[in-house]
Short mmCIF file of C-alpha atoms in Angstrom, two decimals:
data_model
loop_
_atom_site.label_atom_id
_atom_site.label_comp_id
_atom_site.label_asym_id
_atom_site.label_seq_id
_atom_site.Cartn_x
_atom_site.Cartn_y
_atom_site.Cartn_z
CA MET A 18 -0.03 -0.06 0.00
CA GLN A 19 2.77 2.31 0.95
CA GLN A 20 4.61 1.34 -2.21
CA LEU A 21 1.51 2.09 -4.26
CA ASN A 22 1.23 5.52 -2.71
CA LEU A 23 4.94 6.12 -3.59
CA LEU A 24 4.35 4.92 -7.02
CA LEU A 25 1.41 7.27 -7.55
CA THR A 26 3.45 10.17 -6.31
CA SER A 27 6.59 9.47 -8.36
CA LEU A 28 4.94 8.32 -11.51
CA PRO A 29 3.64 11.71 -12.83
CA ASP A 30 7.00 13.22 -12.11
CA GLY A 31 8.83 10.61 -14.05
CA LEU A 32 6.45 10.89 -16.95
CA LEU A 33 6.90 14.57 -17.20
CA LEU A 34 10.63 14.25 -16.90
CA GLY A 35 10.45 11.76 -19.75
CA PHE A 36 9.24 14.40 -22.22
CA VAL A 37 12.46 16.32 -21.74
CA TYR A 38 14.54 13.27 -21.96
CA GLY A 39 12.77 12.56 -25.25
CA LEU A 40 13.49 16.06 -26.50
CA ALA A 41 17.22 15.62 -25.87
CA ALA A 42 17.22 12.22 -27.51
CA MET A 43 15.41 13.54 -30.50
CA GLY A 44 18.42 15.72 -31.24
CA LEU A 45 20.83 12.77 -31.02
CA THR A 46 18.66 10.50 -33.08
CA LEU A 47 18.00 13.08 -35.74
CA ILE A 48 21.66 13.52 -36.45
CA TRP A 49 22.34 9.88 -36.57
CA GLY A 50 19.30 9.34 -38.82
CA VAL A 51 20.37 12.00 -41.40
CA MET A 52 24.17 11.47 -41.50
CA ASN A 53 25.10 8.27 -39.53
CA VAL A 54 27.11 10.31 -37.09
CA ILE A 55 26.98 9.66 -33.37
CA ASN A 56 27.30 13.09 -31.77
CA LEU A 57 29.46 12.64 -28.81
CA SER A 58 29.28 16.37 -28.09
CA HIS A 59 25.59 15.86 -27.36
CA GLY A 60 26.17 15.94 -23.56
CA PRO A 61 28.06 19.09 -23.30
CA ILE A 62 25.56 20.81 -25.59
CA ILE A 63 22.84 19.81 -23.01
CA THR A 64 25.07 21.30 -20.23
CA LEU A 65 25.50 24.53 -22.24
CA GLY A 66 21.69 24.78 -22.40
CA MET A 67 21.63 24.34 -18.60
CA PHE A 68 24.14 27.15 -17.95
CA SER A 69 22.28 29.38 -20.42
CA THR A 70 19.17 29.06 -18.32
CA PHE A 71 21.28 29.67 -15.20
CA PHE A 72 22.65 32.93 -16.60
CA ILE A 73 19.37 34.12 -17.89
CA TYR A 74 17.64 33.52 -14.51
CA THR A 75 20.43 34.23 -12.06
CA ARG A 76 22.44 36.90 -13.74
CA LEU A 77 19.97 38.71 -15.93
CA GLY A 78 17.10 38.14 -13.52
CA LEU A 79 14.71 36.98 -16.29
CA ASN A 80 12.15 34.30 -16.32
CA PRO A 81 14.05 31.27 -17.57
CA TYR A 82 11.46 30.38 -20.21
CA ILE A 83 12.24 33.64 -21.94
CA GLY A 84 15.57 31.88 -22.64
CA VAL A 85 14.03 29.02 -24.66
CA LEU A 86 14.01 30.69 -28.05
CA PRO A 87 17.45 32.41 -27.71
CA ILE A 88 18.90 29.06 -26.50
CA ALA A 89 17.33 27.35 -29.51
CA LEU A 90 18.83 29.80 -31.81
CA VAL A 91 22.32 29.62 -30.25
CA GLY A 92 22.03 25.87 -30.17
CA LEU A 93 21.22 25.86 -33.93
CA LEU A 94 24.11 28.15 -34.79
CA LEU A 95 26.57 26.24 -32.60
CA GLY A 96 25.59 22.99 -34.27
CA ILE A 97 26.09 24.51 -37.71
CA LEU A 98 29.50 25.68 -36.53
CA ILE A 99 30.45 22.24 -35.06
CA TYR A 100 29.34 20.59 -38.24
CA THR A 101 31.36 22.97 -40.45
CA ALA A 102 34.48 22.96 -38.34
CA ALA A 103 34.67 19.36 -37.10
CA VAL A 104 32.22 17.00 -38.78
CA HIS A 105 32.07 17.88 -42.46
CA ARG A 106 35.61 16.85 -43.37
CA VAL A 107 35.12 13.47 -41.96
CA ILE A 108 31.53 12.87 -42.96
CA ASN A 109 32.39 10.25 -45.62
CA GLY A 110 35.19 8.68 -43.50
CA PRO A 111 34.73 5.63 -41.21
CA HIS A 112 32.51 6.00 -38.14
CA LEU A 113 35.52 6.19 -35.86
CA SER A 114 36.58 9.52 -37.48
CA SER A 115 33.34 11.29 -36.74
CA LEU A 116 33.19 9.71 -33.30
CA LEU A 117 36.65 11.07 -32.50
CA ALA A 118 35.81 14.49 -34.07
CA THR A 119 32.61 14.91 -32.06
CA PHE A 120 34.43 13.57 -28.95
CA SER A 121 37.07 16.22 -29.42
CA VAL A 122 34.39 18.89 -29.47
CA ASN A 123 33.10 17.32 -26.29
CA MET A 124 36.43 17.67 -24.59
CA ILE A 125 36.94 21.27 -25.81
CA ILE A 126 33.56 22.32 -24.43
CA ILE A 127 34.06 20.55 -21.15
CA GLY A 128 37.60 22.01 -20.89
CA LEU A 129 36.54 25.53 -21.55
CA GLY A 130 33.47 25.14 -19.25
CA THR A 131 35.67 23.77 -16.42
CA ALA A 132 38.05 26.65 -16.72
CA ALA A 133 35.26 29.20 -16.74
CA LEU A 134 32.72 27.62 -14.34
CA THR A 135 34.74 25.05 -12.39
CA THR A 136 33.05 21.64 -11.83
CA SER A 137 31.05 22.62 -8.82
CA PRO A 138 27.35 22.40 -8.90
CA TYR A 139 24.99 25.16 -9.93
CA ASN A 140 21.28 25.48 -9.28
CA VAL A 141 18.46 27.43 -10.76
CA ASP A 142 16.20 28.17 -7.89
CA PHE A 143 13.05 28.90 -9.87
CA SER A 144 9.56 27.78 -9.05
CA ALA A 145 6.52 27.87 -11.37
CA GLY A 146 4.19 26.81 -8.58
CA SER A 147 2.69 23.30 -8.07
CA PHE A 148 -0.55 21.59 -7.61
CA LYS A 149 -1.86 18.39 -6.04
CA LEU A 150 -3.02 15.47 -8.08
CA GLY A 151 -4.25 12.85 -5.62
CA ASN A 152 -1.19 12.32 -3.43
CA ALA A 153 1.22 13.55 -5.96
CA THR A 154 2.61 17.11 -6.21
CA ILE A 155 3.05 18.15 -9.80
CA LEU A 156 5.64 20.89 -10.31
CA GLY A 157 4.82 23.73 -12.66
CA THR A 158 8.30 23.66 -14.15
CA ARG A 159 7.80 20.13 -15.29
CA ILE A 160 4.43 20.78 -16.87
CA ILE A 161 5.87 23.83 -18.74
CA ALA A 162 8.81 21.63 -19.86
CA ALA A 163 6.53 19.00 -21.23
CA ILE A 164 4.51 21.66 -23.06
CA VAL A 165 7.66 23.13 -24.55
CA THR A 166 8.82 19.66 -25.59
CA LEU A 167 5.48 19.00 -27.32
CA ALA A 168 5.74 22.27 -29.12
CA PHE A 169 9.19 21.48 -30.34
CA THR A 170 8.23 18.01 -31.38
CA GLY A 171 5.26 19.32 -33.28
CA GLY A 172 7.39 22.05 -34.83
CA LEU A 173 10.01 19.45 -35.82
CA TYR A 174 7.44 17.20 -37.41
CA LEU A 175 5.89 20.05 -39.43
CA PHE A 176 9.24 21.23 -40.48
CA LEU A 177 10.29 17.79 -41.67
CA TYR A 178 7.07 16.99 -43.45
CA ARG A 179 5.68 20.23 -44.65
CA THR A 180 8.59 22.49 -45.66
CA ARG A 181 11.04 22.31 -48.51
CA PRO A 182 14.21 22.34 -46.31
CA GLY A 183 12.61 19.68 -44.08
CA LYS A 184 11.90 17.51 -47.05
CA PHE A 185 15.43 18.03 -48.25
CA ILE A 186 16.66 16.76 -44.84
CA ARG A 187 14.53 13.63 -45.22
CA ALA A 188 15.71 13.14 -48.76
CA VAL A 189 19.40 13.44 -47.79
CA ALA A 190 18.72 11.05 -44.84
CA ASN A 191 17.12 8.57 -47.25
CA ASN A 192 19.53 8.62 -50.16
CA ARG A 193 22.20 11.36 -50.25
CA ALA A 194 23.68 10.50 -53.63
CA ALA A 195 20.24 10.77 -55.26
CA ALA A 196 19.54 14.05 -53.45
CA GLU A 197 22.68 15.54 -54.70
CA LEU A 198 21.83 14.37 -58.20
CA MET A 199 18.47 16.28 -57.89
CA GLY A 200 20.45 19.36 -56.96
CA VAL A 201 19.74 19.34 -53.22
CA PRO A 202 22.61 21.33 -51.57
CA SER A 203 23.61 18.45 -49.37
CA THR A 204 26.35 20.11 -47.46
CA ARG A 205 24.02 22.86 -46.30
CA ILE A 206 21.34 20.42 -45.48
CA LEU A 207 23.68 18.31 -43.37
CA ALA A 208 24.87 21.41 -41.51
CA LEU A 209 21.24 22.43 -40.86
CA SER A 210 20.41 18.91 -39.62
CA PHE A 211 23.28 18.89 -37.19
CA GLY A 212 22.26 22.42 -36.04
CA ILE A 213 18.67 21.25 -35.37
CA GLY A 214 19.95 18.26 -33.49
CA THR A 215 22.09 20.31 -31.17
CA MET A 216 19.26 22.91 -30.93
CA LEU A 217 16.98 20.26 -29.44
CA ALA A 218 19.77 19.11 -27.01
CA ALA A 219 20.45 22.62 -25.88
CA VAL A 220 16.72 23.39 -25.30
CA ALA A 221 16.32 20.16 -23.30
CA GLY A 222 19.26 21.17 -21.23
CA GLY A 223 17.73 24.54 -20.65
CA LEU A 224 14.55 22.96 -19.37
CA ILE A 225 16.30 20.34 -17.22
CA ALA A 226 18.15 23.19 -15.42
CA THR A 227 14.90 24.07 -13.70
CA PHE A 228 14.57 20.53 -12.19
CA PHE A 229 17.96 19.45 -10.79
CA PRO A 230 21.30 20.97 -9.76
CA PHE A 231 23.96 20.57 -12.45
CA SER A 232 27.64 21.04 -13.14
CA ILE A 233 29.64 21.29 -16.39
CA LEU A 234 29.94 17.55 -16.25
CA SER A 235 26.32 16.71 -15.91
CA GLY A 236 25.71 16.40 -19.64
CA SER A 237 27.32 12.95 -20.00
CA GLY A 238 24.67 11.36 -17.92
CA TYR A 239 21.89 12.78 -20.03
CA GLU A 240 23.84 11.86 -23.22
CA LEU A 241 23.85 8.17 -22.11
CA LYS A 242 20.11 8.42 -21.44
CA SER A 243 19.73 9.74 -24.91
CA PHE A 244 21.47 6.65 -26.28
CA VAL A 245 19.08 4.39 -24.41
CA ILE A 246 16.07 6.39 -25.54
CA GLY A 247 17.36 6.56 -29.14
CA VAL A 248 17.69 2.81 -29.31
CA LEU A 249 14.37 2.29 -27.49
CA GLY A 250 12.57 4.49 -29.93
CA GLY A 251 14.47 3.35 -32.98
CA LEU A 252 17.67 5.26 -33.95
CA GLY A 253 16.95 7.83 -36.58
CA ASN A 254 13.30 8.12 -35.64
CA PRO A 255 12.70 11.50 -33.84
CA ILE A 256 9.06 10.80 -33.03
CA GLY A 257 10.02 7.36 -31.61
CA ALA A 258 12.60 9.22 -29.40
CA LEU A 259 9.75 11.09 -27.69
CA PHE A 260 7.98 7.83 -26.82
CA GLY A 261 11.36 6.34 -25.80
CA GLY A 262 11.81 9.22 -23.47
CA LEU A 263 8.44 8.79 -21.89
CA ILE A 264 9.19 5.13 -21.33
CA LEU A 265 12.43 5.97 -19.68
CA GLY A 266 10.77 8.64 -17.54
CA ILE A 267 8.06 6.32 -16.42
CA LEU A 268 10.69 3.75 -15.44
CA GLU A 269 12.55 6.38 -13.42
CA GLY A 270 9.23 7.06 -11.72
CA ILE A 271 8.38 3.46 -11.03
CA ILE A 272 11.72 1.90 -10.11
CA PRO A 273 12.44 3.95 -6.89
CA ALA A 274 9.09 2.84 -5.53
CA PHE A 275 10.31 -0.76 -5.27
CA ILE A 276 14.06 -0.71 -4.96
CA GLU A 277 16.83 1.77 -4.20
CA SER A 278 17.18 4.48 -6.82
CA SER A 279 20.81 3.57 -7.41
CA TRP A 280 19.47 0.67 -9.34
CA VAL A 281 17.91 2.97 -11.91
CA PRO A 282 20.87 3.09 -14.25
CA VAL A 283 21.49 -0.66 -13.84
CA ILE A 284 17.91 -1.40 -15.08
CA GLU A 285 18.08 1.26 -17.79
CA PHE A 286 21.18 -0.16 -19.29
CA VAL A 287 20.12 -3.80 -18.89
CA LEU A 288 17.03 -2.69 -20.87
CA PHE A 289 19.30 -1.04 -23.44
CA ILE A 290 21.23 -4.26 -24.08
CA PHE A 291 18.10 -6.26 -23.99
CA ILE A 292 16.49 -4.01 -26.76
CA LEU A 293 19.70 -4.25 -28.79
CA LEU A 294 19.60 -8.05 -28.64
CA VAL A 295 15.86 -8.71 -29.32
CA ARG A 296 14.75 -5.70 -31.29
CA PRO A 297 17.64 -3.62 -32.53
CA SER A 298 15.36 -1.51 -34.65
CA GLY A 299 13.75 -0.16 -31.41
CA LEU A 300 10.13 -0.31 -30.43
CA PHE A 301 8.97 2.18 -32.99
CA GLY A 302 11.17 1.28 -35.92
CA ALA A 303 14.54 2.63 -36.92
CA LYS A 304 15.84 4.18 -40.05
CA LYS A 305 17.20 1.40 -42.28
CA MET B 21 22.72 20.48 -84.36
CA ALA B 22 23.85 18.15 -81.70
CA LEU B 23 22.67 19.13 -78.29
CA LEU B 24 25.26 16.99 -76.51
CA GLU B 25 28.58 16.18 -78.04
CA ILE B 26 31.16 13.90 -76.51
CA LYS B 27 34.51 13.92 -78.30
CA ASP B 28 37.34 11.40 -77.55
CA VAL B 29 36.62 11.16 -73.85
CA THR B 30 38.84 9.12 -71.68
CA SER B 31 38.13 8.45 -68.01
CA GLY B 32 38.24 5.86 -65.23
CA TYR B 33 38.65 5.35 -61.55
CA GLY B 34 42.07 5.89 -59.88
CA ASP B 35 44.65 4.21 -62.09
CA VAL B 36 42.17 2.13 -63.93
CA GLN B 37 41.24 3.50 -67.32
CA ILE B 38 37.78 2.47 -68.47
CA LEU B 39 37.01 4.76 -71.41
CA TRP B 40 39.52 4.83 -74.32
CA GLY B 41 38.33 7.71 -76.37
CA ALA B 42 34.55 7.57 -76.65
CA SER B 43 32.76 9.86 -79.01
CA LEU B 44 29.03 10.33 -79.52
CA SER B 45 26.55 13.04 -80.17
CA LEU B 46 22.90 13.45 -79.41
CA GLU B 47 20.68 15.17 -81.92
CA LYS B 48 18.06 17.43 -80.50
CA GLY B 49 14.68 15.81 -80.10
CA LYS B 50 15.92 12.33 -80.94
CA LEU B 51 15.98 9.14 -79.03
CA THR B 52 19.49 7.81 -78.94
CA CYS B 53 20.62 4.60 -77.42
CA LEU B 54 23.90 3.43 -76.15
CA VAL B 55 24.15 -0.31 -76.02
CA GLY B 56 26.81 -2.91 -75.12
CA GLY B 57 27.47 -5.76 -72.77
CA ASN B 58 28.27 -5.82 -69.21
CA GLY B 59 31.45 -3.85 -68.07
CA VAL B 60 32.15 -2.11 -71.43
CA GLY B 61 32.03 1.38 -69.74
CA LYS B 62 28.44 2.50 -70.30
CA THR B 63 27.89 3.56 -66.72
CA THR B 64 31.38 5.16 -66.55
CA LEU B 65 30.54 7.16 -69.63
CA LEU B 66 27.31 8.42 -68.07
CA ARG B 67 29.08 9.31 -64.80
CA THR B 68 31.63 11.28 -66.78
CA VAL B 69 29.05 13.08 -68.81
CA MET B 70 27.01 13.92 -65.66
CA GLY B 71 30.15 15.24 -63.84
CA LEU B 72 30.12 12.62 -61.14
CA ILE B 73 33.68 11.82 -62.30
CA ARG B 74 35.90 14.10 -64.31
CA PRO B 75 37.03 13.28 -67.91
CA TRP B 76 40.79 12.67 -68.14
CA SER B 77 40.87 14.04 -71.68
CA GLY B 78 38.47 14.98 -74.40
CA VAL B 79 35.63 17.39 -74.60
CA ILE B 80 32.01 17.34 -73.53
CA LEU B 81 29.85 20.02 -75.20
CA PHE B 82 26.37 20.80 -74.09
CA ASP B 83 24.52 23.14 -76.44
CA GLY B 84 27.90 24.11 -77.87
CA LYS B 85 29.53 25.03 -74.52
CA GLU B 86 32.24 23.02 -72.82
CA VAL B 87 31.00 21.44 -69.58
CA ASN B 88 33.87 19.15 -68.72
CA LYS B 89 34.37 20.40 -65.25
CA LEU B 90 30.86 21.23 -64.13
CA SER B 91 29.29 19.39 -61.29
CA ALA B 92 26.21 17.18 -61.64
CA TYR B 93 24.24 19.69 -59.73
CA THR B 94 25.16 22.50 -62.19
CA LYS B 95 24.46 20.22 -65.08
CA ALA B 96 20.99 19.33 -63.63
CA GLU B 97 20.37 23.06 -63.41
CA MET B 98 21.22 23.36 -67.10
CA GLY B 99 18.79 20.57 -68.00
CA LEU B 100 20.99 17.47 -68.25
CA VAL B 101 19.10 14.95 -66.05
CA LEU B 102 20.10 11.41 -65.14
CA VAL B 103 17.71 8.66 -64.17
CA PRO B 104 20.31 6.56 -62.40
CA GLU B 105 20.66 2.78 -62.57
CA GLY B 106 18.89 1.02 -59.65
CA ARG B 107 16.37 3.87 -59.47
CA GLN B 108 17.78 5.52 -56.41
CA LEU B 109 14.41 6.54 -55.14
CA PHE B 110 13.74 8.20 -51.73
CA THR B 111 12.08 5.06 -50.51
CA ASP B 112 10.87 6.47 -47.15
CA MET B 113 9.16 9.32 -48.90
CA THR B 114 5.89 9.35 -50.73
CA VAL B 115 5.58 9.19 -54.54
CA HIS B 116 4.50 12.84 -54.50
CA GLU B 117 7.40 13.84 -52.31
CA ASN B 118 9.85 12.03 -54.72
CA LEU B 119 8.43 14.00 -57.56
CA GLU B 120 8.79 17.17 -55.57
CA MET B 121 12.50 16.37 -54.95
CA GLY B 122 12.85 15.85 -58.73
CA ALA B 123 11.77 19.38 -59.24
CA THR B 124 14.52 20.88 -57.07
CA ASN B 125 16.40 22.92 -59.68
CA GLN B 126 15.43 26.54 -60.43
CA ARG B 127 14.29 25.92 -63.89
CA ALA B 128 11.92 23.18 -62.79
CA ARG B 129 10.38 24.77 -59.73
CA PRO B 130 7.99 27.24 -61.46
CA ASN B 131 6.70 24.45 -63.77
CA PHE B 132 6.07 21.97 -60.95
CA GLN B 133 2.29 21.82 -61.44
CA ARG B 134 2.42 21.44 -65.14
CA ASN B 135 5.01 18.76 -65.00
CA LEU B 136 3.22 16.95 -62.26
CA GLU B 137 0.04 16.71 -64.43
CA ARG B 138 2.25 15.54 -67.33
CA VAL B 139 3.83 12.67 -65.45
CA TYR B 140 0.51 11.57 -63.85
CA GLU B 141 -1.03 11.56 -67.19
CA MET B 142 1.85 9.47 -68.55
CA PHE B 143 1.83 7.13 -65.54
CA PRO B 144 -1.71 7.01 -64.03
CA ARG B 145 -0.56 4.33 -61.64
CA LEU B 146 1.65 6.87 -59.88
CA LYS B 147 -1.25 9.15 -59.40
CA GLU B 148 -3.26 6.46 -57.75
CA ARG B 149 -0.36 5.84 -55.42
CA SER B 150 0.79 9.38 -54.89
CA ARG B 151 0.49 9.26 -51.11
CA GLN B 152 2.21 5.84 -50.85
CA LYS B 153 5.81 5.44 -49.83
CA ALA B 154 8.04 4.84 -52.81
CA GLY B 155 9.63 1.79 -51.12
CA THR B 156 6.18 0.03 -51.17
CA LEU B 157 5.79 0.18 -54.93
CA SER B 158 6.41 -2.76 -57.24
CA GLY B 159 9.57 -2.83 -59.34
CA GLY B 160 7.78 -1.48 -62.43
CA GLU B 161 6.11 1.31 -60.53
CA GLN B 162 9.41 2.24 -58.95
CA GLN B 163 11.08 2.47 -62.42
CA MET B 164 8.11 4.64 -63.56
CA LEU B 165 8.66 6.83 -60.65
CA ALA B 166 12.39 7.11 -61.33
CA VAL B 167 11.62 8.29 -64.94
CA ALA B 168 8.76 10.59 -63.72
CA ARG B 169 11.16 12.15 -61.16
CA GLY B 170 13.60 12.79 -63.99
CA ILE B 171 10.87 14.44 -66.05
CA MET B 172 9.97 16.66 -63.12
CA ALA B 173 13.51 18.18 -63.42
CA GLU B 174 12.42 19.69 -66.74
CA PRO B 175 15.12 18.04 -68.67
CA LEU B 176 16.48 19.14 -72.07
CA ILE B 177 18.35 15.91 -72.18
CA LEU B 178 17.06 12.82 -70.21
CA ILE B 179 19.69 10.20 -69.73
CA ILE B 180 18.23 6.79 -68.62
CA ASP B 181 20.57 4.09 -67.32
CA GLU B 182 19.26 0.53 -67.64
CA LEU B 183 15.52 1.22 -67.88
CA SER B 184 14.63 -2.36 -68.48
CA LEU B 185 16.79 -4.05 -65.90
CA GLY B 186 14.78 -6.51 -63.76
CA LEU B 187 11.53 -5.62 -65.32
CA ALA B 188 8.89 -7.90 -66.91
CA PRO B 189 8.80 -7.33 -70.74
CA VAL B 190 5.20 -5.94 -70.57
CA LEU B 191 6.28 -3.24 -68.21
CA VAL B 192 9.31 -2.42 -70.32
CA LEU B 193 7.11 -1.94 -73.34
CA GLN B 194 4.87 0.30 -71.35
CA LEU B 195 7.83 2.46 -70.22
CA PHE B 196 9.10 2.58 -73.83
CA GLU B 197 5.76 3.98 -74.87
CA GLY B 198 6.28 6.68 -72.26
CA LEU B 199 9.61 7.49 -73.80
CA LYS B 200 8.11 7.90 -77.17
CA LEU B 201 5.66 10.46 -75.78
CA LEU B 202 8.61 12.33 -74.25
CA ARG B 203 10.41 12.46 -77.55
CA GLN B 204 7.20 13.81 -79.21
CA GLU B 205 7.37 16.66 -76.73
CA GLY B 206 10.88 17.52 -77.89
CA ILE B 207 12.88 16.06 -75.08
CA THR B 208 16.23 14.62 -76.19
CA ILE B 209 16.72 11.12 -74.74
CA LEU B 210 19.80 8.97 -74.25
CA LEU B 211 18.87 5.42 -73.41
CA VAL B 212 21.65 3.27 -72.06
CA GLU B 213 20.69 -0.42 -72.21
CA GLN B 214 21.91 -3.97 -72.03
CA ASN B 215 18.82 -5.15 -73.72
CA VAL B 216 20.15 -4.34 -77.11
CA GLN B 217 17.17 -5.54 -79.22
CA LEU B 218 14.60 -3.54 -77.27
CA ALA B 219 16.74 -0.38 -77.24
CA LEU B 220 17.37 -0.48 -80.95
CA THR B 221 13.73 -1.14 -81.71
CA ILE B 222 12.55 2.12 -80.35
CA SER B 223 15.63 4.42 -80.91
CA ASP B 224 16.31 6.68 -83.76
CA TYR B 225 20.05 6.23 -83.62
CA GLY B 226 22.33 3.82 -81.84
CA TYR B 227 25.90 3.52 -80.52
CA VAL B 228 27.58 0.24 -79.65
CA LEU B 229 30.17 0.51 -76.91
CA ALA B 230 32.88 -2.08 -76.44
CA GLU B 231 36.16 -1.96 -74.53
CA GLY B 232 35.63 1.71 -73.66
CA LYS B 233 35.21 2.87 -77.24
CA VAL B 234 32.31 3.24 -79.70
CA LYS B 235 32.64 0.21 -81.93
CA MET B 236 29.73 0.96 -84.25
CA GLU B 237 27.15 3.61 -84.77
CA GLY B 238 24.31 4.34 -87.14
CA PRO B 239 20.51 4.69 -87.49
CA ALA B 240 19.01 2.15 -85.13
CA ARG B 241 17.03 0.21 -87.76
CA LYS B 242 20.18 -0.29 -89.71
CA LEU B 243 22.11 -1.46 -86.67
CA ILE B 244 19.45 -3.99 -85.80
CA LYS B 245 19.96 -5.60 -89.17
CA ASP B 246 23.72 -5.54 -89.01
CA LYS B 247 25.31 -8.94 -89.06
CA HIS B 248 27.89 -8.23 -86.39
CA VAL B 249 25.35 -6.67 -84.02
CA ARG B 250 22.99 -9.58 -84.58
CA SER B 251 25.58 -12.20 -83.86
CA THR B 252 27.31 -10.49 -80.93
CA TYR B 253 24.48 -8.90 -79.15
CA LEU B 254 21.27 -10.49 -80.26
CA GLY B 255 22.44 -14.05 -80.44
CA LEU B 256 20.99 -14.45 -83.90
#
């Protein structure tokens, strides 16, 4: 009975957290789907989103949600920059090259961040109220984060399926050689895709900052979650990533009701390996 | 006047030379075919003409201008359009979206609607399946879509690599009827085929490629009666 109560209180929390996990993973999986690059700078980009929210709220004294659009824009431009500087020249090389290139970017961001911000924890002490749902307390920040996630997911979907550049992205993802033959400017499209991927990661980071304390090193934990979610939802499938995020969030809500929360990563990664073994295309279908 | 002229082109991959001085010319509004067995350099010649690989020597003239070094993208803008071997469709996108992608270049965009009606009239099957993913189409329908996507690019010259490969004869005939319509509309066509008999039957003019060179050329209906062609390529 007590466990059930605990479950009912932590489940909504986990579910809402899952939206933001999904948003971050969407960025990772989009980049993989379009150009078969695993972006190892995904984590630090999430962290940069977190610190952006911190500075907007703590230093500028503004509502952290005012930061969402500027963070998105900066994330987009940063991604285009990373693609142009580090990824483009190895895009046709073996996977190891792009892994090392994005890992280098990862190290550069963490190094600069450590120098500027140290590795000590930061906190965005912001409240958007809360309300009771049965025994559970639902935090306003989590509701807003879920809404922002849905808005970005919807926006991404419309962009990919209804606009010309979005269709170019899908065409390049599907068959780059053919797209080039049609006259699709593939380099620009790849840079744009990478930018959108990092934009989603940065926005997710900006939202997570209102939930938990963080340091410059926090990103790697979320990066790993993004991998689990990406595989769960089917790598290369951004909409699947949202559902994968929700599943992971729900697990994080349920597990602590039964066993110590230190078991959460163990169970998550056992699930990760299990999915890879029995259904490597994920629950919602991967890009072939 | 020849719309496309290829003079003494040599080319290959790395150190391996494939083309040893190939020459051919496409007359405006005619259907020309390039035939030859497997591995004689047909696809290499196409890749060189399209700018996917550079010619080592020789000249490629499009409408009288040298285009040796232009990229495939620029050539598509100029109206030189390739329907590649193996179709190369966007299998995860719908039929309609594939046609939209075909009309990417600046010349084709304003005429999208007109060209769309044109290809749907030519291939009604595609219209019925316009919202279906290209990967779910049958082989014949996929080849129709590949040709239709080429037409959407508003080609002056449409180059088709292995139209008949892997298709049932009845479908091939249907596609060939489509090509005749295109020729009537004034589009210059280069058909590259392993199926020598079929290609020569519908073409105006033919080239036979062997060992990286043009071995024979002439009006298609003469070539098809030629003794050497009949014994070597038609097994007669």
